[in-house]
XYZ file of C-alpha atoms in Angstrom:
648
model
C -3.653 -1.750 -30.523
C -1.466 -4.762 -29.633
C -0.010 -5.062 -26.159
C 3.432 -5.486 -27.744
C 3.089 -2.018 -29.281
C 2.733 -0.413 -25.856
C 6.143 -1.062 -24.324
C 9.744 -2.084 -24.985
C 11.416 -5.092 -23.340
C 14.736 -4.137 -21.759
C 17.478 -6.052 -20.013
C 16.566 -8.244 -17.028
C 17.276 -6.933 -13.547
C 18.716 -8.749 -10.507
C 18.817 -7.964 -6.819
C 22.579 -7.879 -6.351
C 22.355 -7.243 -2.599
C 20.376 -10.358 -1.695
C 22.665 -12.811 0.125
C 22.718 -16.519 -0.581
C 22.809 -19.484 1.786
C 20.202 -20.836 4.227
C 17.236 -18.488 4.262
C 17.225 -18.128 8.049
C 20.821 -16.855 7.955
C 20.588 -14.370 5.078
C 19.575 -11.289 7.053
C 22.289 -11.832 9.659
C 24.772 -12.390 6.843
C 23.804 -9.134 5.115
C 23.905 -7.116 8.339
C 27.388 -8.364 9.075
C 28.700 -7.767 5.561
C 27.284 -4.240 5.337
C 29.855 -1.573 6.104
C 29.431 0.581 9.202
C 29.778 4.322 9.811
C 31.438 5.247 13.072
C 29.540 7.543 15.476
C 31.773 10.560 14.875
C 31.295 10.336 11.112
C 27.526 9.949 11.399
C 27.349 13.477 12.810
C 28.757 14.755 9.499
C 26.163 13.008 7.318
C 22.597 13.943 6.473
C 19.522 12.005 5.342
C 16.294 13.423 3.933
C 13.168 11.536 5.014
C 9.985 12.179 3.012
C 6.905 10.964 4.874
C 6.126 10.572 8.569
C 3.903 7.505 8.674
C 5.010 4.318 10.379
C 7.890 3.682 7.969
C 9.040 7.308 7.820
C 8.647 8.223 11.490
C 10.302 5.046 12.761
C 13.199 5.375 10.294
C 13.760 9.068 11.060
C 13.692 8.394 14.801
C 16.088 5.451 14.527
C 18.557 7.242 12.233
C 18.423 10.307 14.470
C 19.095 8.156 17.513
C 22.076 6.685 15.656
C 23.519 10.179 15.253
C 22.755 11.076 11.643
C 21.355 14.496 10.768
C 17.831 13.811 9.534
C 15.613 16.326 7.751
C 12.019 15.098 7.694
C 9.112 16.315 5.546
C 5.363 15.743 5.497
C 2.486 17.519 3.793
C 0.234 17.245 6.859
C 0.215 19.811 9.663
C 1.602 17.160 12.023
C 3.412 13.835 11.577
C 0.593 12.289 13.596
C -1.816 12.822 10.701
C -0.046 10.368 8.404
C -2.400 7.807 6.859
C -0.919 5.005 8.997
C -3.451 5.990 11.663
C -6.197 4.517 9.487
C -4.895 0.940 9.822
C -7.301 -0.392 12.407
C -7.112 -4.122 12.811
C -3.637 -5.120 13.959
C -0.030 -6.055 13.278
C 1.290 -9.568 12.660
C 4.152 -11.152 14.549
C 5.287 -14.764 14.814
C 5.398 -14.851 18.626
C 3.251 -18.009 18.913
C 1.803 -16.773 22.213
C -1.295 -18.915 21.589
C 0.816 -22.065 21.081
C -1.324 -22.818 18.043
C 1.437 -23.876 15.658
C 2.728 -20.476 14.592
C 6.393 -19.842 13.799
C 8.620 -17.545 11.760
C 8.531 -20.094 8.968
C 4.730 -20.298 9.010
C 4.404 -16.518 8.844
C 6.870 -16.570 5.959
C 4.893 -19.307 4.185
C 1.503 -17.662 4.755
C 2.804 -14.357 3.387
C 4.342 -15.911 0.257
C 1.190 -17.929 -0.390
C -1.044 -14.951 0.361
C 0.935 -12.927 -2.192
C 0.201 -15.681 -4.722
C 3.894 -16.532 -5.162
C 4.868 -13.164 -6.605
C 7.160 -11.889 -3.829
C 10.801 -12.539 -2.982
C 11.510 -15.333 -0.538
C 14.481 -13.564 1.077
C 12.562 -10.362 1.751
C 9.519 -12.112 3.152
C 11.555 -14.330 5.448
C 13.370 -11.256 6.792
C 10.005 -9.622 7.431
C 8.837 -12.658 9.408
C 12.083 -12.724 11.400
C 11.877 -9.051 12.232
C 8.222 -9.228 13.254
C 9.045 -10.640 16.674
C 11.323 -7.677 17.423
C 8.682 -5.131 16.429
C 6.284 -6.132 19.193
C 8.999 -5.854 21.860
C 9.983 -2.446 20.491
C 6.422 -1.152 20.548
C 5.620 -2.519 24.004
C 8.744 -0.779 25.307
C 7.436 2.461 23.773
C 4.153 2.076 25.632
C 1.871 1.042 22.772
C -1.311 -0.142 24.559
C -1.824 -3.519 22.918
C -4.873 -5.477 24.051
C -4.148 -7.915 26.859
C -5.793 -11.037 28.209
C -7.193 -11.262 31.730
C -3.827 -12.403 33.109
C -1.971 -9.477 31.552
C -0.422 -11.247 28.570
C -0.677 -9.674 25.125
C -3.779 -10.830 23.277
C -3.950 -12.051 19.668
C -6.637 -12.495 17.065
C -6.824 -13.976 13.566
C -6.780 -12.264 10.201
C -7.562 -13.470 6.694
C -5.448 -16.061 4.950
C -4.110 -17.804 8.061
C -5.251 -20.447 10.510
C -3.409 -19.179 13.595
C -3.822 -16.149 15.882
C -0.794 -13.897 15.390
C -2.303 -10.428 15.103
C -1.563 -7.999 17.954
C -4.056 -5.175 18.240
C -5.214 -2.129 20.177
C -9.005 -2.374 19.779
C -9.737 -0.880 16.355
C -7.021 1.779 16.664
C -3.840 -0.210 16.123
C -2.367 2.004 13.408
C -3.014 5.124 15.434
C -1.429 3.713 18.576
C 1.627 2.409 16.706
C 2.030 5.759 14.967
C 1.859 7.564 18.301
C 4.715 5.370 19.523
C 6.806 6.152 16.454
C 5.807 9.822 16.638
C 6.981 10.089 20.232
C 10.305 8.514 19.259
C 10.527 10.997 16.374
C 9.720 14.009 18.545
C 12.339 12.903 21.052
C 14.935 13.214 18.307
C 13.498 16.550 17.187
C 14.027 17.798 20.744
C 17.521 16.294 20.765
C 18.386 18.194 17.587
C 19.129 15.192 15.370
C 15.874 15.505 13.379
C 14.681 18.702 11.723
C 10.942 18.590 11.015
C 9.202 20.380 8.121
C 5.405 20.074 8.120
C 3.118 21.371 5.360
C 5.836 20.801 2.755
C 5.253 18.660 -0.338
C 8.034 17.051 -2.361
C 7.703 17.962 -6.030
C 11.027 16.826 -7.504
C 14.058 14.647 -6.810
C 17.547 16.082 -7.290
C 19.939 13.619 -8.935
C 23.591 14.662 -9.355
C 26.213 12.389 -10.936
C 23.723 9.529 -10.803
C 23.083 9.875 -7.046
C 19.991 11.111 -5.212
C 21.218 14.237 -3.434
C 18.152 16.192 -2.435
C 14.592 17.263 -3.125
C 12.600 20.281 -4.255
C 9.615 21.012 -2.010
C 6.794 23.518 -1.951
C 5.813 25.246 1.271
C 2.079 24.564 1.079
C 1.215 27.666 3.139
C 3.332 30.308 1.389
C 3.953 28.646 -1.973
C 7.717 29.126 -1.632
C 9.796 26.609 -3.604
C 12.659 25.295 -1.448
C 15.744 23.199 -2.162
C 17.141 20.739 0.372
C 20.320 18.659 0.054
C 21.524 15.506 1.810
C 23.840 12.539 1.404
C 20.866 10.194 0.900
C 17.114 10.478 0.347
C 14.475 8.124 1.761
C 10.923 8.020 0.402
C 8.318 6.756 2.864
C 5.322 8.313 1.163
C 2.788 5.481 1.162
C 0.671 4.095 -1.642
C -1.143 5.402 -4.687
C -4.641 3.953 -4.254
C -6.179 7.382 -4.859
C -5.523 6.911 -8.568
C -8.956 5.234 -8.348
C -10.455 8.446 -6.892
C -12.632 6.495 -4.462
C -10.485 4.510 -2.049
C -9.964 4.019 1.663
C -6.883 6.265 1.516
C -6.692 9.713 3.073
C -7.708 12.417 0.603
C -4.144 13.724 0.361
C -2.485 10.377 -0.331
C -0.745 10.584 -3.705
C 1.986 9.184 -5.953
C 3.898 12.405 -6.688
C 7.071 11.750 -4.677
C 7.598 8.255 -6.080
C 6.466 9.256 -9.566
C 8.943 12.157 -9.662
C 11.652 9.650 -8.691
C 10.405 7.250 -11.391
C 10.729 9.956 -14.024
C 14.322 10.514 -12.844
C 15.257 6.854 -13.353
C 13.845 4.802 -10.472
C 12.112 1.675 -11.780
C 8.443 1.254 -10.835
C 7.591 -2.365 -10.003
C 4.266 -4.167 -10.425
C 2.191 -0.960 -10.648
C -1.037 -2.866 -11.365
C -0.857 -4.787 -8.074
C -3.670 -3.138 -6.135
C -5.348 -4.545 -3.060
C -9.123 -4.540 -2.939
C -10.332 -4.685 0.680
C -13.562 -6.637 1.162
C -14.740 -4.888 4.319
C -15.624 -1.297 3.378
C -18.798 0.713 3.734
C -20.499 0.698 0.297
C -20.596 3.768 -1.940
C -23.593 5.882 -0.989
C -23.813 8.467 -3.781
C -22.348 10.052 -6.887
C -20.672 12.879 -4.985
C -18.818 10.836 -2.408
C -15.141 11.780 -2.101
C -13.695 8.767 -0.262
C -14.588 5.395 1.236
C -14.381 4.155 4.806
C -12.701 0.925 5.798
C -14.215 -1.340 8.418
C -11.416 -3.401 9.914
C -10.780 -6.935 8.699
C -10.736 -7.894 12.372
C -14.528 -7.803 12.227
C -14.407 -10.991 10.146
C -13.196 -12.860 13.238
C -16.691 -12.796 14.731
C -18.941 -11.389 12.010
C -20.494 -13.767 9.479
C -20.825 -12.703 5.838
C -23.950 -13.599 3.885
C -26.453 -12.608 1.218
C -30.001 -13.799 0.586
C -30.277 -16.971 -1.463
C -33.085 -15.425 -3.491
C -32.317 -12.800 -6.134
C -33.635 -9.319 -5.380
C -34.648 -10.118 -1.780
C -35.200 -6.665 -0.230
C -36.588 -7.786 3.127
C -35.152 -6.506 6.380
C -32.207 -8.888 6.979
C -33.587 -9.726 10.429
C -36.685 -11.111 8.732
C -34.770 -13.476 6.452
C -34.696 -17.008 7.979
C -31.432 -18.930 8.314
C -32.357 -21.410 5.605
C -32.813 -18.536 3.132
C -29.337 -17.106 3.766
C -26.173 -17.972 1.861
C -23.074 -17.786 4.049
C -21.137 -18.059 0.832
C -17.557 -17.847 2.179
C -18.250 -20.586 4.700
C -19.854 -22.634 1.926
C -17.161 -22.208 -0.744
C -14.071 -22.086 1.490
C -14.843 -24.275 4.514
C -11.239 -24.454 5.768
C -10.940 -20.682 6.159
C -14.550 -19.496 6.022
C -14.929 -15.771 6.614
C -11.161 -15.443 7.117
C -10.082 -16.116 3.550
C -7.555 -13.593 2.167
C -8.802 -10.199 1.071
C -8.640 -10.880 -2.645
C -10.684 -14.079 -2.310
C -13.332 -12.410 -0.130
C -13.532 -9.380 -2.424
C -14.012 -11.357 -5.607
C -16.602 -13.609 -3.924
C -18.586 -10.525 -2.851
C -18.457 -9.164 -6.386
C -19.666 -12.489 -7.777
C -22.764 -12.725 -5.565
C -23.622 -9.106 -6.320
C -23.175 -9.735 -10.049
C -25.667 -12.609 -9.635
C -28.249 -10.098 -8.396
C -28.085 -11.097 -4.728
C -26.369 -7.955 -3.450
C -28.051 -5.926 -0.704
C -28.644 -2.266 0.013
C -29.971 0.541 -2.226
C -27.371 -0.022 -4.951
C -27.322 -3.813 -4.800
C -23.554 -3.555 -4.257
C -23.268 -4.835 -0.721
C -23.237 -7.956 1.435
C -24.123 -8.411 5.085
C -21.569 -8.655 7.898
C -23.675 -10.013 10.716
C -22.801 -10.075 14.443
C -26.017 -11.627 15.727
C -24.326 -15.001 16.390
C -21.355 -13.354 18.132
C -23.616 -11.236 20.349
C -25.661 -14.304 21.213
C -22.521 -16.331 21.958
C -20.406 -13.768 23.841
C -22.838 -11.070 24.861
C -23.112 -7.492 23.690
C -20.607 -6.178 26.242
C -17.831 -8.482 25.040
C -18.474 -7.565 21.396
C -18.473 -3.882 22.367
C -15.156 -4.248 24.200
C -13.555 -5.809 21.117
C -15.088 -3.716 18.335
C -16.972 -0.848 19.946
C -15.184 2.039 18.258
C -15.649 0.403 14.832
C -19.355 -0.100 15.497
C -19.664 3.545 16.586
C -17.928 4.723 13.403
C -20.234 2.613 11.242
C -23.316 3.973 12.981
C -22.202 7.607 12.586
C -21.621 7.137 8.847
C -24.652 5.030 7.932
C -27.190 5.872 10.637
C -27.687 2.145 11.293
C -26.947 0.346 14.567
C -24.776 -2.727 13.808
C -25.676 -4.244 17.182
C -29.245 -4.496 15.910
C -28.943 -4.650 12.093
C -26.178 -6.404 10.107
C -23.526 -4.124 8.642
C -23.421 -3.723 4.874
C -19.985 -3.972 3.278
C -18.500 -4.062 -0.217
C -14.948 -4.232 -1.625
C -12.975 -1.035 -2.240
C -9.455 -0.006 -3.236
C -7.201 -0.072 -0.194
C -3.463 -0.822 -0.380
C -1.013 -0.921 -3.281
C 1.521 -3.733 -3.457
C 3.282 -2.069 -6.375
C 5.811 0.701 -5.820
C 9.352 1.694 -6.590
C 11.643 -1.279 -7.185
C 14.191 -1.749 -4.406
C 16.948 -4.246 -3.727
C 17.443 -6.185 -0.502
C 18.906 -3.024 1.067
C 15.715 -1.064 0.178
C 17.714 1.009 -2.318
C 16.095 1.935 -5.630
C 17.811 1.874 -9.005
C 18.989 5.430 -8.267
C 21.969 5.164 -5.879
C 21.263 6.982 -2.638
C 17.480 6.816 -3.039
C 15.961 4.408 -0.515
C 12.259 3.521 -0.354
C 10.401 2.090 2.640
C 6.947 0.871 3.586
C 4.080 0.938 1.099
C 6.066 3.186 -1.255
C 8.236 0.212 -2.270
C 7.055 -3.025 -3.878
C 9.083 -5.572 -2.035
C 7.255 -7.891 0.364
C 3.631 -8.617 -0.493
C 3.560 -9.991 -4.020
C 0.158 -9.793 -5.693
C -1.920 -9.575 -2.501
C -1.139 -8.283 0.991
C -2.363 -10.366 3.880
C -4.205 -8.379 6.523
C -2.150 -6.902 9.396
C 1.068 -7.029 7.345
C 1.238 -3.358 6.281
C 2.039 -2.166 9.799
C 4.518 -5.012 10.125
C 6.384 -4.023 6.967
C 6.373 -0.298 7.731
C 7.891 -0.752 11.176
C 10.273 -3.516 10.067
C 11.654 -1.254 7.332
C 11.854 1.794 9.584
C 13.143 0.421 12.874
C 15.269 -2.508 11.749
C 16.000 -2.885 8.021
C 16.847 0.578 6.676
C 19.027 1.621 9.667
C 21.168 -1.471 9.028
C 21.421 -1.208 5.244
C 21.739 2.536 4.616
C 25.050 2.491 6.519
C 26.607 0.504 3.694
C 25.810 3.300 1.254
C 26.710 6.150 3.592
C 30.116 4.599 4.275
C 31.176 6.255 0.976
C 29.917 9.683 2.071
C 30.230 12.615 2.367
C 29.804 13.425 -1.288
C 30.373 16.605 -3.270
C 29.043 19.736 -1.555
C 26.118 21.168 -3.504
C 24.434 24.530 -3.707
C 21.563 25.957 -5.708
C 23.855 27.046 -8.552
C 24.633 23.467 -9.630
C 23.191 22.853 -13.132
C 21.209 19.768 -12.073
C 19.706 21.667 -9.154
C 18.810 24.627 -11.354
C 17.177 22.270 -13.856
C 15.178 20.439 -11.152
C 13.887 23.704 -9.705
C 12.982 24.972 -13.168
C 10.991 21.785 -13.802
C 8.940 22.460 -10.678
C 8.285 26.149 -11.310
C 7.466 25.698 -14.988
C 5.006 22.902 -14.156
C 3.265 25.084 -11.569
C 3.145 28.026 -13.979
C 1.683 25.783 -16.679
C -1.053 24.443 -14.398
C -2.059 27.945 -13.329
C -1.972 29.381 -16.844
C -4.279 26.941 -18.655
C -7.508 28.398 -17.213
C -9.689 25.854 -18.963
C -13.270 24.812 -18.271
C -12.943 21.556 -16.263
C -12.159 21.189 -12.580
C -9.324 19.054 -11.298
C -11.809 16.821 -9.473
C -13.762 16.124 -12.663
C -10.608 14.758 -14.316
C -9.736 12.751 -11.214
C -13.227 11.298 -10.955
C -13.243 10.210 -14.604
C -9.807 8.655 -14.285
C -10.894 6.800 -11.154
C -13.992 5.475 -12.889
C -11.881 4.150 -15.766
C -9.408 2.511 -13.404
C -12.105 0.852 -11.276
C -14.095 -0.352 -14.275
C -11.210 -1.715 -16.342
C -8.246 -2.202 -13.963
C -10.044 -3.076 -10.729
C -11.271 -6.422 -9.418
C -11.686 -7.958 -12.865
C -9.777 -7.136 -16.043
C -9.605 -8.239 -19.648
C -7.698 -7.285 -22.753
C -10.537 -5.404 -24.380
C -11.265 -3.290 -21.312
C -7.626 -2.478 -20.556
C -7.012 -1.452 -24.163
C -10.041 0.813 -24.028
C -8.847 2.325 -20.731
C -5.362 3.086 -22.089
C -6.810 4.892 -25.096
C -9.185 6.972 -22.986
C -6.562 7.796 -20.319
C -4.273 9.148 -23.037
C -7.084 11.313 -24.354
C -7.981 12.440 -20.839
C -4.379 13.396 -20.070
C -4.153 15.512 -23.210
C -7.453 17.133 -22.312
C -6.218 17.834 -18.772
C -3.203 19.814 -20.003
C -5.457 21.676 -22.433
C -8.596 22.354 -20.400
C -8.013 22.088 -16.631
C -8.966 25.099 -14.523
C -6.857 25.798 -11.421
C -7.964 28.803 -9.405
C -5.734 30.998 -7.260
C -2.001 31.634 -7.353
C 1.143 29.847 -6.242
C 2.131 32.259 -3.467
C -0.659 31.210 -1.106
C -2.370 28.172 0.380
C -3.850 26.638 -2.766
C -5.392 23.198 -2.464
C -6.604 23.249 -6.071
C -2.992 23.604 -7.216
C -1.892 20.785 -4.917
C -4.588 18.494 -6.326
C -3.760 19.443 -9.910
C -0.138 18.368 -9.576
C -1.161 15.085 -7.983
C -3.823 14.304 -10.579
C -1.351 15.069 -13.392
C 0.893 12.344 -11.980
C -2.057 9.974 -11.495
C -2.895 10.369 -15.190
C 0.584 9.119 -16.122
C 0.562 6.369 -13.494
C -2.906 5.163 -14.547
C -1.692 4.443 -18.062
C 1.317 2.485 -16.771
C -0.928 0.483 -14.423
C -3.140 -0.528 -17.330
C -0.139 -1.434 -19.502
C 1.251 -3.545 -16.662
C -2.120 -5.256 -16.164
C -2.479 -5.860 -19.908
C 0.953 -7.415 -20.341
C 0.421 -9.808 -17.380
C -1.932 -12.308 -18.995
C -2.670 -14.286 -15.848
C -4.921 -14.089 -12.816
C -2.812 -13.535 -9.753
C -3.757 -12.475 -6.240
C -6.355 -9.731 -6.478
C -5.716 -9.269 -10.202
C -8.291 -11.342 -11.971
C -8.010 -11.633 -15.748
C -11.283 -13.057 -16.981
C -9.340 -14.863 -19.734
C -7.372 -16.813 -17.096
C -9.452 -18.785 -14.596
C -10.018 -22.338 -13.441
C -13.170 -24.316 -14.194
C -14.683 -23.229 -10.881
C -13.843 -19.560 -11.439
C -10.700 -19.238 -9.302
C -7.608 -17.249 -10.285
C -5.258 -19.148 -12.616
C -1.559 -18.222 -12.588
C 0.908 -19.000 -15.366
C 4.222 -19.507 -13.613
C 6.024 -20.561 -16.765
C 5.451 -17.091 -18.257
C 4.960 -14.591 -15.420
C 6.972 -15.650 -12.364
C 8.773 -12.341 -12.302
C 8.642 -8.805 -10.962
C 7.707 -6.338 -13.706
C 9.988 -3.333 -13.164
C 9.192 -0.440 -15.509
C 11.584 2.248 -16.671
C 10.215 5.673 -17.619
C 10.602 6.016 -21.361
C 9.780 9.711 -21.644
C 6.617 11.749 -22.015
C 4.261 10.081 -24.519
C 6.899 7.402 -25.172
C 6.881 3.684 -24.483
C 7.952 2.475 -21.037
C 10.693 -0.155 -20.845
C 9.974 -3.462 -19.078
C 12.758 -5.062 -17.017
C 12.018 -8.476 -15.535
C 13.365 -9.737 -12.211
C 12.868 -13.499 -12.163
C 11.456 -14.963 -8.963
C 13.012 -18.184 -7.723
C 11.573 -20.339 -4.947
C 13.793 -22.673 -2.957
C 11.825 -23.026 0.266
C 8.187 -22.804 -0.847
C 6.626 -24.916 -3.576
C 4.834 -22.814 -6.176
C 1.320 -24.147 -6.609
C -2.160 -22.853 -7.273
C -3.574 -21.398 -4.077
C -6.447 -23.121 -2.355
C -8.283 -21.931 0.743
C -11.025 -24.537 0.488
């Protein structure tokens, strides 16, 4: 099977909304040129918001405050349970409080370089500009950022940078930021501008006359299928890392909302761009259902090492210093333990592949705080990282104050997502995508502490300024459930549910998901090659056919049915997994966290091929069991020189 037989090359795509001119003036230029909607007219317009994490909650609150009628949906029992709470380490902002050389331009440069020159300059510069406003917004909301002795906001470092620009709230930054956005959201719920629907899952997008006009949702408690209309739809539904089965994502995190939009015409960009986080608790058994992230902030003071000798099973406290390999400090002296996530992850894999991994499985490295405790004292370390240490001890039964932590890379964030223009609008007019659900800012590798930054930038500042330009043409045609497109969308949902319940095969949903995840991790994970990706595509196709022939879903639709929920999500993962492998196969270069073994430097580092692959791969759905269509958006760099990354 040749890679050229797997897809069709379509017309190139351009971001028509991106302004030109000096990069530091582009966002102001776009905000000024975007049309406005006057306050009286906003009260006549409605926006559907799917997702209540940082991007969704902040956008819903801001649009509600502006006077729009917002209808918000989440599948959790409360917006506060969105997966954004799991982001522990911090949020970046170019405030330069430490006077250590930081600036908006340096944050922009670090992010473009960290993404291995596969992101848009205009978008990333806007993100860096907006970062300074986010901190002021969150402080005003009462987010309890850590402070220095004198009362000023504290900062720490994260991977891929040489300055301290990460604001944090111990190891609970995502939770505290989400509580701030949640309170802003609930204020608008009380004011009547936001209508909140919990325990509802989006199962289909309604597109009428080429515009996104609503969604079909399932009440997850009663099973009722509901139709909701609006003048615009915003997806803020997070990433799709659970395609790998084992990941740091919440168990419910899924791709269904964005995949349903993709099937209706929204291009899916860079689907194979997956972030592997180096600082996770290793897999402990065959029946584990998810993985736990230990914050990257721990790499500020923890030192990463493995024994120099292969198969050394001694207690790490008994291994002398001269028999330890602090391999990140050795290979990358300029950045040491704070290299970007993709570099640290691949280095951990390499030492474990050499037979120097630690722990029962041999798939682990040590994260050691002995030096930090000796230098600062246990109380200081506890004040900075105590809740993370407590979490590690509860999960592993080991005390990290006494014994080094064991960590290993795991699937974390997804840089791919629906393609959006500078306004965050997808290729379906009226469908906007924010946060991790879109592809736009991180290229091939997200720097740590940038996910929270992008989610809040999109929600508080970008989308509320750009969606006005679209809504200036509203209101649109009034719809009801009798419209042919609405009837067809609802029929698609009900027939799919009926099909899943009627198969009554012999395999559980989880067994299909676990096998898919194993294929994705083995062949489309930290290291890839043509042979493995080809094998994965063939097996995923077979697995998908087997799923629709032999899956067993217990229960009925008219009740709380978690097996049915999982089945719909896994069905979409089976389609996404194939596209991810096709995307990875067609991109014959090593880039960011996406290491093609056929493309590496003499010393084993990732080797890009800018002459062939300096573009965004935006995929069009070609139909069930048909070839996807590849549209390329060329990436042009005016302000940053494209060169092979080096953190040595």
